[in-house]
Coordinates of C-alpha atoms and ligand atoms in Angstrom, one line a residue:
M1197 CA 99.0 161.5 117.2
A1198 CA 100.4 162.4 113.8
W1199 CA 99.9 161.1 110.3
K1200 CA 101.5 161.4 106.9
T1201 CA 99.7 163.1 104.1
L1202 CA 99.9 162.9 100.3
D1203 CA 102.7 165.5 100.6
D1204 CA 105.0 162.9 102.2
M1205 CA 104.5 160.1 99.7
D1206 CA 106.3 159.2 96.5
L1207 CA 103.4 158.3 94.2
D1208 CA 105.0 158.4 90.7
G1209 CA 104.5 155.2 88.9
K1210 CA 103.1 153.6 92.0
N1211 CA 100.0 151.4 92.4
V1212 CA 98.1 153.5 95.0
L1213 CA 95.4 151.7 97.0
I1214 CA 92.9 154.3 98.2
R1215 CA 90.3 153.3 100.8
V1216 CA 87.3 155.5 100.0
D1217 CA 83.6 155.5 100.9
V1218 CA 81.4 155.2 97.8
N1219 CA 78.2 154.4 99.8
V1220 CA 76.0 156.7 97.7
P1221 CA 72.2 156.3 97.5
V1222 CA 71.2 154.4 94.4
E1223 CA 67.6 154.2 93.0
N1224 CA 66.8 152.0 90.0
G1225 CA 70.5 151.6 89.3
K1226 CA 71.1 155.3 89.3
V1227 CA 73.1 157.3 91.8
T1228 CA 70.9 160.0 93.2
D1229 CA 73.4 161.9 95.3
T1230 CA 77.1 162.2 94.5
T1231 CA 78.2 164.1 97.6
R1232 CA 80.4 161.2 98.8
L1233 CA 82.0 160.9 95.4
D1234 CA 82.6 164.6 95.1
R1235 CA 84.4 164.5 98.4
I1236 CA 86.9 161.8 97.5
S1237 CA 87.6 163.3 94.1
P1238 CA 90.5 165.7 95.3
T1239 CA 92.5 162.8 96.6
V1240 CA 92.0 160.6 93.5
L1241 CA 92.8 163.4 91.1
E1242 CA 95.9 164.4 93.1
V1243 CA 97.2 160.8 93.0
L1244 CA 96.7 160.9 89.2
S1245 CA 98.4 164.2 88.8
K1246 CA 101.4 162.9 90.7
G1247 CA 101.7 159.9 88.4
G1248 CA 100.1 157.4 90.7
R1249 CA 97.7 154.7 89.6
P1250 CA 94.6 154.9 91.8
I1251 CA 93.1 151.6 92.9
L1252 CA 89.9 152.3 94.9
L1253 CA 88.7 150.1 97.7
S1254 CA 85.3 150.5 99.4
H1255 CA 82.6 148.7 101.1
F1256 CA 79.0 149.2 100.0
G1257 CA 76.0 148.5 102.3
R1258 CA 76.1 145.7 104.7
P1259 CA 76.2 142.4 102.9
T1260 CA 76.0 139.4 105.3
R1261 CA 76.6 136.4 103.0
G1262 CA 79.2 137.2 100.4
F1263 CA 78.3 138.4 96.9
D1264 CA 75.1 140.4 96.5
L1265 CA 74.5 142.1 93.2
S1266 CA 72.5 144.9 94.9
M1267 CA 75.6 145.8 96.9
S1268 CA 78.1 145.6 94.1
T1269 CA 80.3 148.7 93.8
Q1270 CA 80.0 148.3 90.0
Q1271 CA 76.8 150.4 90.1
V1272 CA 78.8 153.4 91.2
V1273 CA 81.2 153.3 88.2
P1274 CA 79.3 155.6 85.8
A1275 CA 78.7 158.3 88.4
L1276 CA 82.3 158.1 89.7
S1277 CA 83.6 158.4 86.2
Q1278 CA 81.5 161.5 85.6
V1279 CA 82.6 163.1 88.9
L1280 CA 86.3 162.4 88.3
N1281 CA 86.0 163.0 84.5
R1282 CA 88.2 160.0 84.1
R1283 CA 87.7 156.4 82.8
V1284 CA 86.9 154.2 85.7
H1285 CA 87.6 150.4 85.3
F1286 CA 86.1 147.7 87.5
A1287 CA 87.4 144.5 88.9
S1288 CA 84.8 141.9 90.0
S1289 CA 86.9 141.0 93.1
C1290 CA 89.0 143.1 95.4
I1291 CA 91.6 140.3 95.8
G1292 CA 93.2 137.4 93.9
Q1293 CA 93.9 136.9 90.2
T1294 CA 90.9 139.0 88.9
A1295 CA 92.1 142.0 90.9
R1296 CA 95.7 141.4 90.0
E1297 CA 95.0 141.4 86.2
A1298 CA 92.9 144.5 86.5
V1299 CA 95.7 146.3 88.3
D1300 CA 98.4 145.2 85.8
T1301 CA 96.3 146.2 82.7
L1302 CA 95.1 149.6 84.1
P1303 CA 96.1 152.2 81.6
D1304 CA 98.0 155.2 83.1
G1305 CA 95.6 158.1 83.8
D1306 CA 92.6 155.9 84.4
V1307 CA 91.1 154.7 87.7
L1308 CA 90.3 151.2 89.0
L1309 CA 87.5 150.5 91.3
L1310 CA 87.5 147.1 93.1
E1311 CA 84.5 145.1 94.1
N1312 CA 82.9 145.5 97.6
T1313 CA 85.4 144.6 100.3
R1314 CA 82.6 143.3 102.6
F1315 CA 81.9 140.4 100.2
H1316 CA 84.8 138.8 102.1
A1317 CA 84.4 137.8 105.8
G1318 CA 88.0 138.9 106.4
E1319 CA 87.0 142.5 106.0
K1320 CA 84.8 142.8 109.1
N1321 CA 87.2 140.5 111.1
N1322 CA 90.1 142.8 110.4
D1323 CA 91.8 139.6 109.1
R1324 CA 95.5 140.0 108.5
G1325 CA 95.5 137.4 105.7
F1326 CA 92.8 139.3 103.8
A1327 CA 94.6 142.6 104.4
K1328 CA 97.7 141.0 103.0
D1329 CA 95.8 140.0 99.8
L1330 CA 94.7 143.6 99.5
A1331 CA 98.2 144.9 100.2
A1332 CA 99.6 142.7 97.5
L1333 CA 97.9 144.9 94.9
G1334 CA 99.6 148.2 95.9
D1335 CA 102.8 150.0 96.7
V1336 CA 101.2 152.7 98.8
F1337 CA 98.0 152.9 100.9
V1338 CA 96.0 156.1 101.2
S1339 CA 93.1 156.1 103.7
D1340 CA 90.4 158.6 102.8
T1341 CA 87.4 157.4 104.7
F1342 CA 87.1 159.0 108.1
S1343 CA 83.4 157.9 108.2
T1344 CA 84.5 154.2 108.6
A1345 CA 87.5 154.9 110.8
H1346 CA 85.6 153.8 113.9
R1347 CA 85.4 150.3 112.6
A1348 CA 88.4 147.9 112.9
H1349 CA 88.0 146.5 109.4
A1350 CA 90.8 145.0 107.3
S1351 CA 90.7 147.7 104.5
V1352 CA 90.6 150.5 107.1
A1353 CA 92.9 149.2 109.9
A1354 CA 95.1 146.2 109.2
L1355 CA 95.9 147.2 105.7
A1356 CA 97.4 150.5 106.9
T1357 CA 100.0 148.6 108.9
L1358 CA 101.2 146.5 105.8
L1359 CA 102.1 149.3 103.4
P1360 CA 103.6 152.8 103.5
S1361 CA 100.4 154.7 104.5
C1362 CA 99.0 158.2 104.7
A1363 CA 95.8 160.1 105.1
G1364 CA 94.0 161.3 102.0
R1365 CA 92.9 164.9 101.7
L1366 CA 89.4 164.2 103.0
M1367 CA 90.7 162.3 106.0
E1368 CA 93.3 164.9 106.6
E1369 CA 90.6 167.7 106.6
E1370 CA 88.5 165.8 109.0
L1371 CA 91.4 165.0 111.4
K1372 CA 92.5 168.6 111.3
A1373 CA 89.1 169.9 112.1
L1374 CA 88.7 167.5 115.0
T1375 CA 92.1 168.2 116.4
N1376 CA 91.7 171.9 116.2
S1377 CA 88.2 171.9 117.8
L1378 CA 88.6 169.2 120.4
S1379 CA 92.2 167.9 121.1
E1380 CA 94.1 171.2 120.7
P1381 CA 91.6 174.0 120.4
E1382 CA 92.3 177.7 120.6
R1383 CA 90.6 178.8 123.9
P1384 CA 88.1 179.5 125.2
V1385 CA 86.3 176.6 123.6
L1386 CA 82.6 176.0 123.8
A1387 CA 80.6 172.9 123.0
V1388 CA 77.0 172.8 122.1
V1389 CA 75.5 169.5 123.0
G1390 CA 71.8 168.9 122.2
G1391 CA 69.6 166.3 120.9
A1392 CA 67.0 164.0 122.2
K1393 CA 68.5 162.0 125.1
V1394 CA 71.1 162.2 127.8
S1395 CA 71.6 158.4 127.6
S1396 CA 72.8 158.6 124.0
K1397 CA 75.2 161.5 124.8
L1398 CA 76.4 160.5 128.3
V1399 CA 79.9 159.4 127.4
L1400 CA 80.3 162.4 125.1
L1401 CA 79.2 164.8 127.9
K1402 CA 81.6 163.3 130.4
N1403 CA 84.5 163.4 127.9
L1404 CA 83.9 167.1 127.1
I1405 CA 84.1 168.3 130.7
G1406 CA 87.9 168.1 130.7
P1407 CA 88.7 169.7 127.3
M1408 CA 85.9 172.3 127.2
D1409 CA 85.7 175.7 128.9
K1410 CA 81.9 176.0 128.5
I1411 CA 79.2 173.5 127.5
V1412 CA 75.7 174.5 126.3
I1413 CA 73.3 171.7 127.0
G1414 CA 70.1 172.0 125.0
G1415 CA 67.4 170.0 123.3
G1416 CA 65.5 167.2 125.0
M1417 CA 68.5 166.3 127.1
A1418 CA 68.4 169.6 128.8
N1419 CA 65.0 168.6 130.3
T1420 CA 66.7 165.9 132.4
F1421 CA 69.1 168.5 133.8
L1422 CA 66.2 170.9 134.6
A1423 CA 64.3 168.0 136.3
A1424 CA 67.6 167.2 138.2
Q1425 CA 67.5 170.8 139.5
G1426 CA 64.0 170.2 140.9
H1427 CA 62.1 171.9 138.1
Q1428 CA 58.8 170.6 136.8
V1429 CA 59.1 169.5 133.2
G1430 CA 55.5 168.3 132.6
Q1431 CA 55.1 166.0 129.6
S1432 CA 58.6 166.8 128.2
L1433 CA 60.9 164.2 126.9
C1434 CA 62.9 163.5 130.0
E1435 CA 64.9 160.6 131.4
H1436 CA 63.9 160.9 135.0
D1437 CA 66.0 157.9 136.0
L1438 CA 69.1 159.8 134.9
Q1439 CA 68.6 162.7 137.3
D1440 CA 71.4 161.5 139.5
T1441 CA 73.7 161.2 136.6
A1442 CA 72.8 164.7 135.5
R1443 CA 73.7 166.0 139.0
E1444 CA 77.0 164.1 138.8
I1445 CA 77.8 165.8 135.5
L1446 CA 77.0 169.2 136.9
A1447 CA 79.3 168.5 140.0
E1448 CA 82.1 167.2 137.8
A1449 CA 81.9 170.2 135.6
E1450 CA 82.0 172.6 138.5
A1451 CA 85.1 170.9 139.9
A1452 CA 86.8 171.0 136.5
N1453 CA 85.9 174.7 136.1
C1454 CA 83.8 174.0 133.0
E1455 CA 80.8 176.2 132.8
I1456 CA 77.5 174.4 132.0
I1457 CA 74.9 176.6 130.3
L1458 CA 71.3 175.4 130.6
P1459 CA 68.2 177.0 129.2
V1460 CA 66.8 179.9 131.3
D1461 CA 63.6 179.9 129.4
V1462 CA 61.8 177.4 127.2
V1463 CA 59.1 177.1 124.5
V1464 CA 56.3 174.8 125.6
A1465 CA 53.4 173.2 123.7
R1466 CA 50.7 170.7 124.3
E1467 CA 51.3 168.7 121.1
F1468 CA 54.4 167.5 119.3
K1469 CA 53.2 168.9 116.0
E1470 CA 54.1 171.5 113.4
F1471 CA 53.0 175.0 114.5
A1472 CA 51.4 173.6 117.7
E1473 CA 50.1 176.5 119.9
N1474 CA 53.1 177.4 122.1
K1475 CA 54.3 179.7 124.8
V1476 CA 57.6 180.9 126.3
R1477 CA 57.9 180.1 130.0
A1478 CA 60.7 180.4 132.5
A1479 CA 62.8 177.2 132.7
D1480 CA 61.4 176.4 136.1
D1481 CA 57.8 177.0 135.1
C1482 CA 56.7 174.4 132.5
P1483 CA 53.0 173.7 133.0
R1484 CA 52.2 170.1 133.8
D1485 CA 50.2 169.4 130.7
T1486 CA 52.8 170.8 128.3
M1487 CA 56.2 169.8 126.9
I1488 CA 59.3 171.7 126.3
L1489 CA 60.1 171.7 122.5
D1490 CA 62.7 174.5 122.2
A1491 CA 64.9 176.9 124.1
G1492 CA 63.4 180.4 124.6
P1493 CA 64.6 183.8 123.4
D1494 CA 66.4 184.6 126.7
S1495 CA 68.3 181.3 126.5
V1496 CA 69.4 182.2 122.9
E1497 CA 70.5 185.7 124.1
N1498 CA 72.4 184.1 127.0
I1499 CA 74.1 181.6 124.7
C1500 CA 75.1 184.3 122.2
N1501 CA 76.6 186.3 125.1
K1502 CA 78.6 183.3 126.2
L1503 CA 79.9 183.0 122.7
E1504 CA 81.3 186.5 122.6
D1505 CA 84.9 185.7 124.0
V1506 CA 85.0 182.2 122.5
K1507 CA 87.6 181.2 119.9
T1508 CA 86.4 177.7 119.1
V1509 CA 82.9 176.0 118.9
I1510 CA 82.2 172.3 118.5
W1511 CA 78.5 171.4 118.0
N1512 CA 76.6 168.2 118.2
G1513 CA 72.8 168.0 118.7
P1514 CA 70.0 170.6 118.0
L1515 CA 68.7 172.8 120.7
G1516 CA 65.1 171.9 120.0
A1517 CA 62.7 169.7 118.0
F1518 CA 64.0 171.4 114.9
E1519 CA 62.1 169.2 112.4
I1520 CA 58.8 170.7 113.4
P1521 CA 58.6 174.5 113.0
P1522 CA 58.7 176.8 114.8
F1523 CA 60.7 174.7 117.3
N1524 CA 63.8 175.2 115.1
T1525 CA 64.0 178.8 116.3
A1526 CA 66.7 178.6 119.0
T1527 CA 68.8 176.2 116.9
D1528 CA 68.6 178.5 113.9
A1529 CA 69.4 181.7 115.9
V1530 CA 72.5 180.2 117.6
A1531 CA 73.6 178.6 114.4
L1532 CA 73.4 181.8 112.5
K1533 CA 75.4 183.6 115.3
V1534 CA 78.1 180.9 115.1
A1535 CA 78.1 181.3 111.3
E1536 CA 78.4 185.1 111.5
M1537 CA 81.3 184.9 114.0
T1538 CA 83.0 182.3 111.8
E1539 CA 82.7 184.5 108.7
D1540 CA 84.1 187.4 110.7
G1541 CA 87.2 185.3 111.5
Q1542 CA 86.5 185.3 115.2
I1543 CA 86.1 181.6 115.7
L1544 CA 86.7 178.2 114.3
S1545 CA 83.4 176.2 114.2
V1546 CA 83.0 172.5 113.7
A1547 CA 79.8 170.5 113.7
G1548 CA 78.8 166.9 113.2
G1549 CA 76.0 164.4 113.7
G1550 CA 73.2 163.3 111.4
D1551 CA 70.4 165.5 112.8
T1552 CA 72.8 168.3 113.6
V1553 CA 74.0 168.6 110.0
A1554 CA 70.4 168.5 108.8
A1555 CA 69.4 171.2 111.3
L1556 CA 72.4 173.4 110.3
K1557 CA 71.7 173.0 106.6
K1558 CA 68.1 173.9 107.2
S1559 CA 69.0 177.0 109.0
G1560 CA 71.3 178.2 106.2
A1561 CA 74.2 178.4 108.6
A1562 CA 76.1 175.2 107.6
E1563 CA 77.9 176.8 104.6
S1564 CA 79.6 179.3 106.9
F1565 CA 80.8 176.8 109.5
S1566 CA 84.6 176.1 109.3
Y1567 CA 83.9 172.4 109.0
I1568 CA 80.8 170.2 108.8
S1569 CA 81.6 166.6 109.4
T1570 CA 79.5 164.1 107.5
A1571 CA 81.1 161.1 109.3
G1572 CA 78.3 160.5 111.7
G1573 CA 79.3 157.6 114.1
A1574 CA 83.0 158.2 113.7
F1575 CA 82.6 161.9 114.6
L1576 CA 80.6 161.0 117.7
E1577 CA 83.1 158.4 118.8
W1578 CA 86.0 160.9 118.4
M1579 CA 84.0 163.4 120.6
E1580 CA 83.5 160.6 123.1
G1581 CA 87.3 160.3 123.3
K1582 CA 87.5 156.8 121.8
T1583 CA 90.5 155.7 119.7
L1584 CA 89.4 155.1 116.1
P1585 CA 91.1 152.0 114.7
G1586 CA 91.3 153.6 111.2
V1587 CA 93.1 156.7 112.6
A1588 CA 95.3 154.8 115.1
A1589 CA 96.5 152.6 112.2
L1590 CA 97.8 155.7 110.5
D1591 CA 99.6 157.0 113.6
D1592 CA 103.1 157.9 112.5
T1593 CA 104.5 158.6 116.0
K1594 CA 104.7 154.9 117.0
Ligands
LIG34 P1 72.6 164.0 116.1 O1 71.9 163.1 115.1 O2 73.0 165.3 115.5 O3 73.6 163.3 117.0 P2 70.5 163.6 118.0 O4 70.0 162.4 117.3 O5 71.1 163.3 119.3 O6 71.4 164.5 117.1 O7 69.2 164.5 118.4 C1 68.3 165.0 117.4 C2 66.9 164.8 117.8 O8 66.6 165.5 119.1 C3 66.0 165.5 116.8 O9 65.1 164.5 116.3 C4 65.2 166.5 117.6 O10 63.8 166.5 117.3 C5 65.3 165.9 119.0 N1 65.0 166.9 120.1 C6 65.7 168.1 120.3 N2 65.1 168.8 121.3 C7 64.0 168.1 121.7 C8 62.9 168.3 122.6 N3 62.9 169.4 123.4 N4 62.0 167.4 122.7 C9 62.0 166.3 121.9 N5 62.9 166.0 121.0 C10 63.9 166.9 120.9
LIG35 MG1 70.4 161.6 115.4

């Protein structure tokens, strides 16, 4: 797959429709976290600097029945204006006469934000007629919302096929990170897959066997694999009904020459509680009345050794119940090792997933990773090998 970027587009004097994600948290009418706005700002400012007229499109929340004041994008205008340091105008509809007039009267150098695309049923249905109404407002389309790329919605998918289209800088960054870590990684490439359950990461695990050289399996899901190998896992979170599946995955990996790295020792406790009394045990020696809440020190050392010759790391899922200290220990230690190797220029490291990002931030390692994806669902679907409609629509090779 290939896609055009802002470098390939003529933006001067053009009405540039930019699909962004302005779903920021709002409390009492005030934006409390501007991260998402900060991240779209490079694209919007670059469009302005190249003489383009930015017209921003976004959804906000999940309205079910048309207009809903609490989900109007208008509430984002002051914060967006502050982040961009530009005047931001607002149109109370994203299509039709209201939008048309707002576009036509937009002073050069200013930015226009249109009302929530999801106030129209056509958005979620990827309706071509609705997409045409949107397309009528612009000369060029820039998609800068990887986080919604897994949804076949009109302003994400259909619209891209109706106008000359390209990826914005944020989208481009995300696509590059995912291509370089998963589709065309420098080898050897190692994946860390952790988290609570095998069932939620089954498709992902199966998809990784082909492209990965090594997969570290950690967190609650490792317990299912330990049980599948005949080990006692006591009260641990474990999907006993998936033991066959776990054995299948191990066999598939072996046939594909993909090394699976499981915990060799574990940290067990009787309670799922902060600072619960805990002990390190061998991975095949979890007492019946305890549960595994983290990987042990030998597992950490083993993983760090496996990392030594690696060139690329892709990470989804913590290695333990990181929210309750000290069961963040293994996750932190491996994260800091990956961070150090990244800083030394030895590896490219990419991580994504809601809890993963929280865990890596908590450990202090996140800032040193090559790329941290905040896309959540879209990141996971890409790792699962699914085609993302919002990315496919930008494909320039067809
Ligand atoms: P992400 O959101 O990054 O995709 P997941 O939601 O799959 O990650 O997994 C994160 C959850 O897994 C965390 O809530 C963490 O507490 C839990 N977890 C990890 N290891 C264990 C364990 N040994 N026992 C119980 N829960 C665990
Ligand atoms: Mg999660």
